[in-house]
mmCIF file of C-alpha atoms in Angstrom:
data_model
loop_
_atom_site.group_PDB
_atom_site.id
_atom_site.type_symbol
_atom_site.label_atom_id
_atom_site.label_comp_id
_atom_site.label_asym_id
_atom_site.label_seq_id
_atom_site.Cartn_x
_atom_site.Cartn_y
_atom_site.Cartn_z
ATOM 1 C CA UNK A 2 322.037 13.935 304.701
ATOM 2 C CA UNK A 3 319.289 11.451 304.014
ATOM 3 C CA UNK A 4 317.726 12.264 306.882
ATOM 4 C CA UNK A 5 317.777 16.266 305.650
ATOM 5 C CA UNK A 6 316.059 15.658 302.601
ATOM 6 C CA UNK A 7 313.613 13.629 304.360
ATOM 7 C CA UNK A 8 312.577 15.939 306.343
ATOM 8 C CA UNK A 9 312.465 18.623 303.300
ATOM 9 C CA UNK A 10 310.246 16.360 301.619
ATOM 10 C CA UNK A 11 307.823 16.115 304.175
ATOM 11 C CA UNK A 12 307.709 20.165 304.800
ATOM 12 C CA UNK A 13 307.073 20.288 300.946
ATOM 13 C CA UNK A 14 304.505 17.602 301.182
ATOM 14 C CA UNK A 15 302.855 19.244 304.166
ATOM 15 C CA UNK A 16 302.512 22.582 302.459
ATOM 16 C CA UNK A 17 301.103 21.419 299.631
ATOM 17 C CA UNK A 18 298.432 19.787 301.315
ATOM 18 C CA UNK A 19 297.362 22.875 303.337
ATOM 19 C CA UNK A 20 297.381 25.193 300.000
ATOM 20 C CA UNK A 21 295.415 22.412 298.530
ATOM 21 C CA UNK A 22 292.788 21.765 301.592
ATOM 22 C CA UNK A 23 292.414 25.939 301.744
ATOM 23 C CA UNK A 24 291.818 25.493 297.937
ATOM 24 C CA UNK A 25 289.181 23.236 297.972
ATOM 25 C CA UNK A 26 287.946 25.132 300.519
ATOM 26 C CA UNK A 27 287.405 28.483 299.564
ATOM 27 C CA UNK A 28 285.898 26.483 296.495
ATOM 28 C CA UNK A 29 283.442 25.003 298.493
ATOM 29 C CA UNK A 30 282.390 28.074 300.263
ATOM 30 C CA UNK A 31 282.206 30.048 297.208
ATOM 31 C CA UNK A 32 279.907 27.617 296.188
ATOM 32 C CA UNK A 33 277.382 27.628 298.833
ATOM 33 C CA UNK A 34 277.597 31.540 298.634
ATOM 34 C CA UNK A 35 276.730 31.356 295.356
ATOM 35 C CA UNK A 36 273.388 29.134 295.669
ATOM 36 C CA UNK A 37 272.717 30.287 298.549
ATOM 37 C CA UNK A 38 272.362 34.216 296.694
ATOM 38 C CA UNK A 39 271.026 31.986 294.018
ATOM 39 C CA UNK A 40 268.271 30.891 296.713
ATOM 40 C CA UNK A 41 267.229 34.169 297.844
ATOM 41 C CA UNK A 42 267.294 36.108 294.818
ATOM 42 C CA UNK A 43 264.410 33.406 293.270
ATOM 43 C CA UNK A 44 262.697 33.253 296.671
ATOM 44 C CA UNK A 45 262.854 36.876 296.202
ATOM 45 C CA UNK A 46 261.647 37.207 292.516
ATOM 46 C CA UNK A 47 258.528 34.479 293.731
ATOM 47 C CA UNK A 48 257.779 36.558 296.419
ATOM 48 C CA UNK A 49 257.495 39.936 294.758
ATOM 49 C CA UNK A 50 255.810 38.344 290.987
ATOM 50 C CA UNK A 51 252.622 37.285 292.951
ATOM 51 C CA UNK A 52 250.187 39.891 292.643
ATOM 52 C CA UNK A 53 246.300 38.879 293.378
ATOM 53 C CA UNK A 54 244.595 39.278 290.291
ATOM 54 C CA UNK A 55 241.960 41.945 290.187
ATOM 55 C CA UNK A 56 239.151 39.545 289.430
ATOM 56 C CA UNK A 57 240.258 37.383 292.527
ATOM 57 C CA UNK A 58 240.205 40.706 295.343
ATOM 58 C CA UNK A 59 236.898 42.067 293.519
ATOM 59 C CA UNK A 60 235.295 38.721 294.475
ATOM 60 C CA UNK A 61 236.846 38.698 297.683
ATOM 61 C CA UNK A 62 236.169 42.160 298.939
ATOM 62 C CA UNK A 63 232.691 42.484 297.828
ATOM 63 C CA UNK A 64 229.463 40.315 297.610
ATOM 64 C CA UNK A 65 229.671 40.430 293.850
ATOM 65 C CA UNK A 66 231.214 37.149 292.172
ATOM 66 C CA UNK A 67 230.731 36.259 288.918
ATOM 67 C CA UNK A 68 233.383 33.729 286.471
ATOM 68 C CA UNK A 69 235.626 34.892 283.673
ATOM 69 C CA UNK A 70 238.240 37.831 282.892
ATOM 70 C CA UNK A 71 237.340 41.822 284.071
ATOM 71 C CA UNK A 72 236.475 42.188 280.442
ATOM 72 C CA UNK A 73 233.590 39.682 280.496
ATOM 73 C CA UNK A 74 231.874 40.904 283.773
ATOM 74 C CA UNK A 75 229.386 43.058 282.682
ATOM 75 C CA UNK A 76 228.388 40.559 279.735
ATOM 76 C CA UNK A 77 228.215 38.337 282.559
ATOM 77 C CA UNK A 78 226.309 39.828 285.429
ATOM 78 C CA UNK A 79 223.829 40.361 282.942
ATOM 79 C CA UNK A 80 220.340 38.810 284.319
ATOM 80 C CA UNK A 81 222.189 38.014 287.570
ATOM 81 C CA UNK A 82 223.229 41.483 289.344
ATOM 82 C CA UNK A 83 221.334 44.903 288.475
ATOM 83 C CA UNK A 84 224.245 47.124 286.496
ATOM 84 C CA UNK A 85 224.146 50.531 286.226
ATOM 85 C CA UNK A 86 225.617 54.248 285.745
ATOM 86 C CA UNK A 87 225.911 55.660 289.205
ATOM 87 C CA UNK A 88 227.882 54.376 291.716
ATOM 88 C CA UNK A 89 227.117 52.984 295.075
ATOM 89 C CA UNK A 90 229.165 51.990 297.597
ATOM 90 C CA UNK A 91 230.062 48.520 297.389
ATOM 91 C CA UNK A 92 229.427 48.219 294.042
ATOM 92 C CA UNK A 93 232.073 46.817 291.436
ATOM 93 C CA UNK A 94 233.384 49.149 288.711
ATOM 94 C CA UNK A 95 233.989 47.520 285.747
ATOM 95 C CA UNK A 96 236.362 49.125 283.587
ATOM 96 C CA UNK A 97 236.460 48.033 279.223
ATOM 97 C CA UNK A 98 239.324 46.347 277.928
ATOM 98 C CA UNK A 99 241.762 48.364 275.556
ATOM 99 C CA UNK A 100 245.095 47.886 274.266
ATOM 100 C CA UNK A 101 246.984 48.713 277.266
ATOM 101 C CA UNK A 102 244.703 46.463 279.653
ATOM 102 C CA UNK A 103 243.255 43.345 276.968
ATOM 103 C CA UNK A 104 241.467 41.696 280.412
ATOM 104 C CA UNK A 105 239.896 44.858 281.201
ATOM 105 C CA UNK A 106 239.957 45.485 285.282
ATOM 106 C CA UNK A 107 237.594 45.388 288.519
ATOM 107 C CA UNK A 108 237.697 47.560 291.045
ATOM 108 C CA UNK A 109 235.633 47.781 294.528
ATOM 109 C CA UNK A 110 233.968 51.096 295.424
ATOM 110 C CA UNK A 111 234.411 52.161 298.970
ATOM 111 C CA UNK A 112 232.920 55.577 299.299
ATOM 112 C CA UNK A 113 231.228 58.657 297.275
ATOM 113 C CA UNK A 114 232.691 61.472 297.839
ATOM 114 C CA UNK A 115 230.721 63.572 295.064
ATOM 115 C CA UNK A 116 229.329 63.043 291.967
ATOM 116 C CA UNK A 117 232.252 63.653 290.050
ATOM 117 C CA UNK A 118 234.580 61.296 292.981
ATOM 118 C CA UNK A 119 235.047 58.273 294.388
ATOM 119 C CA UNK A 120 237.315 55.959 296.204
ATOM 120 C CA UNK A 121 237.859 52.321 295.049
ATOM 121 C CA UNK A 122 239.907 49.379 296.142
ATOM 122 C CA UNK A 123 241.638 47.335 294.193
ATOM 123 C CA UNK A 124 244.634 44.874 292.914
ATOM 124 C CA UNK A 125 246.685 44.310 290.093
ATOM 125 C CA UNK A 126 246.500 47.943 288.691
ATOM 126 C CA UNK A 127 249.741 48.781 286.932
ATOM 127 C CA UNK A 128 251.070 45.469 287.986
ATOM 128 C CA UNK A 129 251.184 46.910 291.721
ATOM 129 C CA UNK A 130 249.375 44.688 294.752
ATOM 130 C CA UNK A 131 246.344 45.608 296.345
ATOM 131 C CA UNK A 132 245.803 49.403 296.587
ATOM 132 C CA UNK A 133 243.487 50.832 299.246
ATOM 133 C CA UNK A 134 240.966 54.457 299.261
ATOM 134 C CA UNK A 135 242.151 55.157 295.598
ATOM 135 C CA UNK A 136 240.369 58.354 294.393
ATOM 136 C CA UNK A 137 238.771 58.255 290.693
ATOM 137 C CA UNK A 138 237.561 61.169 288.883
ATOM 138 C CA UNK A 139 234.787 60.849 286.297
ATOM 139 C CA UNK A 140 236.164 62.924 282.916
ATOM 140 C CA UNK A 141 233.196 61.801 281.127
ATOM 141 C CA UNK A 142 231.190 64.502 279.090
ATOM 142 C CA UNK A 143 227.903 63.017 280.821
ATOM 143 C CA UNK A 144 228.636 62.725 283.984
ATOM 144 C CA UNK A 145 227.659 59.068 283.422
ATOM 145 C CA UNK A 146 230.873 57.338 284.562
ATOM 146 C CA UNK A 147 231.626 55.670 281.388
ATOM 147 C CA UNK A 148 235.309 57.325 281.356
ATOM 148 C CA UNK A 149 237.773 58.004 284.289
ATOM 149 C CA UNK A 150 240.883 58.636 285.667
ATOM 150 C CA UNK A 151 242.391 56.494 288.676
ATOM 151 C CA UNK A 152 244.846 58.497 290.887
ATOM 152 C CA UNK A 153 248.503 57.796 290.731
ATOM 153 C CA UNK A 154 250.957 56.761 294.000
ATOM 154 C CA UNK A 155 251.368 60.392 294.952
ATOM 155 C CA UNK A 156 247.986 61.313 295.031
ATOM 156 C CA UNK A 157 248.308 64.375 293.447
ATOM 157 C CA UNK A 158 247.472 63.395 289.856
ATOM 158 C CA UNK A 159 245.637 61.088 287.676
ATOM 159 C CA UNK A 160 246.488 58.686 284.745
ATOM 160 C CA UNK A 161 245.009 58.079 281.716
ATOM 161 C CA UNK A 162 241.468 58.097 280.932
ATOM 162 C CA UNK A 163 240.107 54.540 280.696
ATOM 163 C CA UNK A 164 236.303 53.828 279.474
ATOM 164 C CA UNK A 165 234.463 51.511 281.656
ATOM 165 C CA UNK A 166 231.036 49.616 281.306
ATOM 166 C CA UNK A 167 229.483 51.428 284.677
ATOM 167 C CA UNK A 168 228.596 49.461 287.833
ATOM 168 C CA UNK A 169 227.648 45.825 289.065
ATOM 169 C CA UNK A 170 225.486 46.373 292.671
ATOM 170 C CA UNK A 171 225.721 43.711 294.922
ATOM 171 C CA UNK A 172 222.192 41.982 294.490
ATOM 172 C CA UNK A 173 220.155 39.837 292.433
ATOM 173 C CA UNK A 174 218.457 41.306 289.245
ATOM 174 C CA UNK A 175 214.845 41.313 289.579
ATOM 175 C CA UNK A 176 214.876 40.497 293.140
ATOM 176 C CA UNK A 177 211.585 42.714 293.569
ATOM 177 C CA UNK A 178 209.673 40.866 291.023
ATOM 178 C CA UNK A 179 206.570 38.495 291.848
ATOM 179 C CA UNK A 180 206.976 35.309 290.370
ATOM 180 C CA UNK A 181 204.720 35.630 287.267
ATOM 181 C CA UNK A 182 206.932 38.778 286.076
ATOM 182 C CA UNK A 183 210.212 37.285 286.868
ATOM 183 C CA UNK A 184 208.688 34.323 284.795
ATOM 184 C CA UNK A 185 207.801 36.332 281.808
ATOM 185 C CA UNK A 186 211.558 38.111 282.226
ATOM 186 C CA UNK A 187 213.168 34.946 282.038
ATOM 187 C CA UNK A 188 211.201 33.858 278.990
ATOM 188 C CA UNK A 189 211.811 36.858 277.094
ATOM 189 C CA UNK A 190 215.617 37.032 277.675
ATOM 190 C CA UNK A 191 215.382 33.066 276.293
ATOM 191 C CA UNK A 192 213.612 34.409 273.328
ATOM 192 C CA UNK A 193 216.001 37.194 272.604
ATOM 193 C CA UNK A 194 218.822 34.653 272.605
ATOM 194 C CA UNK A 195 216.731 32.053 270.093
ATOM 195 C CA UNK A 196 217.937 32.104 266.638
ATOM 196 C CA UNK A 197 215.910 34.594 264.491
ATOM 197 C CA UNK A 198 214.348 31.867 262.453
ATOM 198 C CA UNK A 199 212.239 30.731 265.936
ATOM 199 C CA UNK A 200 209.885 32.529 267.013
ATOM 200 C CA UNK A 201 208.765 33.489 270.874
ATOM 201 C CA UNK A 202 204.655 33.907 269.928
ATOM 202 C CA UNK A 203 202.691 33.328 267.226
ATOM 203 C CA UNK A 204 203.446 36.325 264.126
ATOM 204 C CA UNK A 205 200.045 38.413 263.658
ATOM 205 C CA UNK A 206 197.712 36.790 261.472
ATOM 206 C CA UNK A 207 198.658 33.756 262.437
ATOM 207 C CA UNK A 208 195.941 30.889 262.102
ATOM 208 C CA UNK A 209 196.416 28.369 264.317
ATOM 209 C CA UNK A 210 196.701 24.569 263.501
ATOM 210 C CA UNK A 211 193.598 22.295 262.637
ATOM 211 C CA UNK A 212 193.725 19.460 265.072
ATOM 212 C CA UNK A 213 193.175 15.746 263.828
ATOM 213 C CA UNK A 214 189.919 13.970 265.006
#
């Protein structure tokens, strides 16, 4: 009878440890499912948040690089690249910052098509990644390129309007002056940027200074 219950005991025992062990586990392997889904969905989110900035691919893709957010660009490339209103190819178009875009935005151009067309590349436009022969219409009454419309995914259509500065070309200001005019050029932009109290020359009627013996 003893040995009956014995052996009961040790049929209970066993089958407690095997629903225990397949406990533990199924615990253990839901787990490592779970981090490892965990894993992959950050991984994932990582992977798809970095976008190359706009500034980064405009300096990248074309021989224009200059410091400082889209909006500051044409501030900036003042005295250093020749700007302008008509576009070239391989020029930078620099668009004005507004409420929906406070860094503003550069975008390469690739190609003229008329003079009402042309096709850019570019990153970070509507959060997307680098986007490649994007058509842009100028809508401006001018003709001067100082409002557009970029083309949407399908192609078909065209966003907003968004004002822009004009272009940055891809070489030095000035780079056909002779020294003595690039001189003068450079003196003149320092005396447009002196406080108004100094003066760059002499005032008319100016005598000039008695010198000591």
């Amino acid at each position: 009878m003893q040995d009956g219950r014995s052996k009961k005991l040790k049929l209970t025992l066993a089958v407690v440890s095997f629903v225990t062990a397949s406990f533990l586990t199924c615990s253990a392997q839901a787990r490592t499912a779970h981090r490892n889904v965990h894993t992959a969905s950050s991984h994932h989110h990582r992977s798809s948040g970095h976008v190359i900035q706009c500034v980064a691919y405009a300096k990248s893709a074309s021989d224009v690089v200059l410091h400082g957010n889209a909006r500051d660009w044409w501030h900036n490339a003042a005295g250093v690249y020749d700007r302008g209103l008509e576009p070239k190819a391989g020029s930078v178009l620099n668009f004005r910052a507004t409420r929906r875009m406070p860094l503003g935005h550069v975008a390469v151009v690739r190609n003229i098509v008329d003079s009402r067309t042309i096709v850019i590349d570019q990153s970070h436009w509507a959060q997307a990644g680098i986007s490649r022969n994007v058509s842009v219409i100028d809508v401006s009454p001018n003709n001067d390129w100082s409002a557009v419309r970029v083309a949407l995914n399908n192609r078909n259509s065209y966003g907003s309007i968004y004002p822009t500065y004009g272009f940055i070309y891809p070489h030095s200001a000035s780079k056909n002056a002779t020294p003595d005019s690039l001189k003068q050029e450079v003196m003149t932009a320092w005396a447009n940027k002196m406080p108004a109290t100094q003066l760059a020359q002499a005032p008319a009627g100016a005598q000039p200074v008695a010198t000591l013996p």
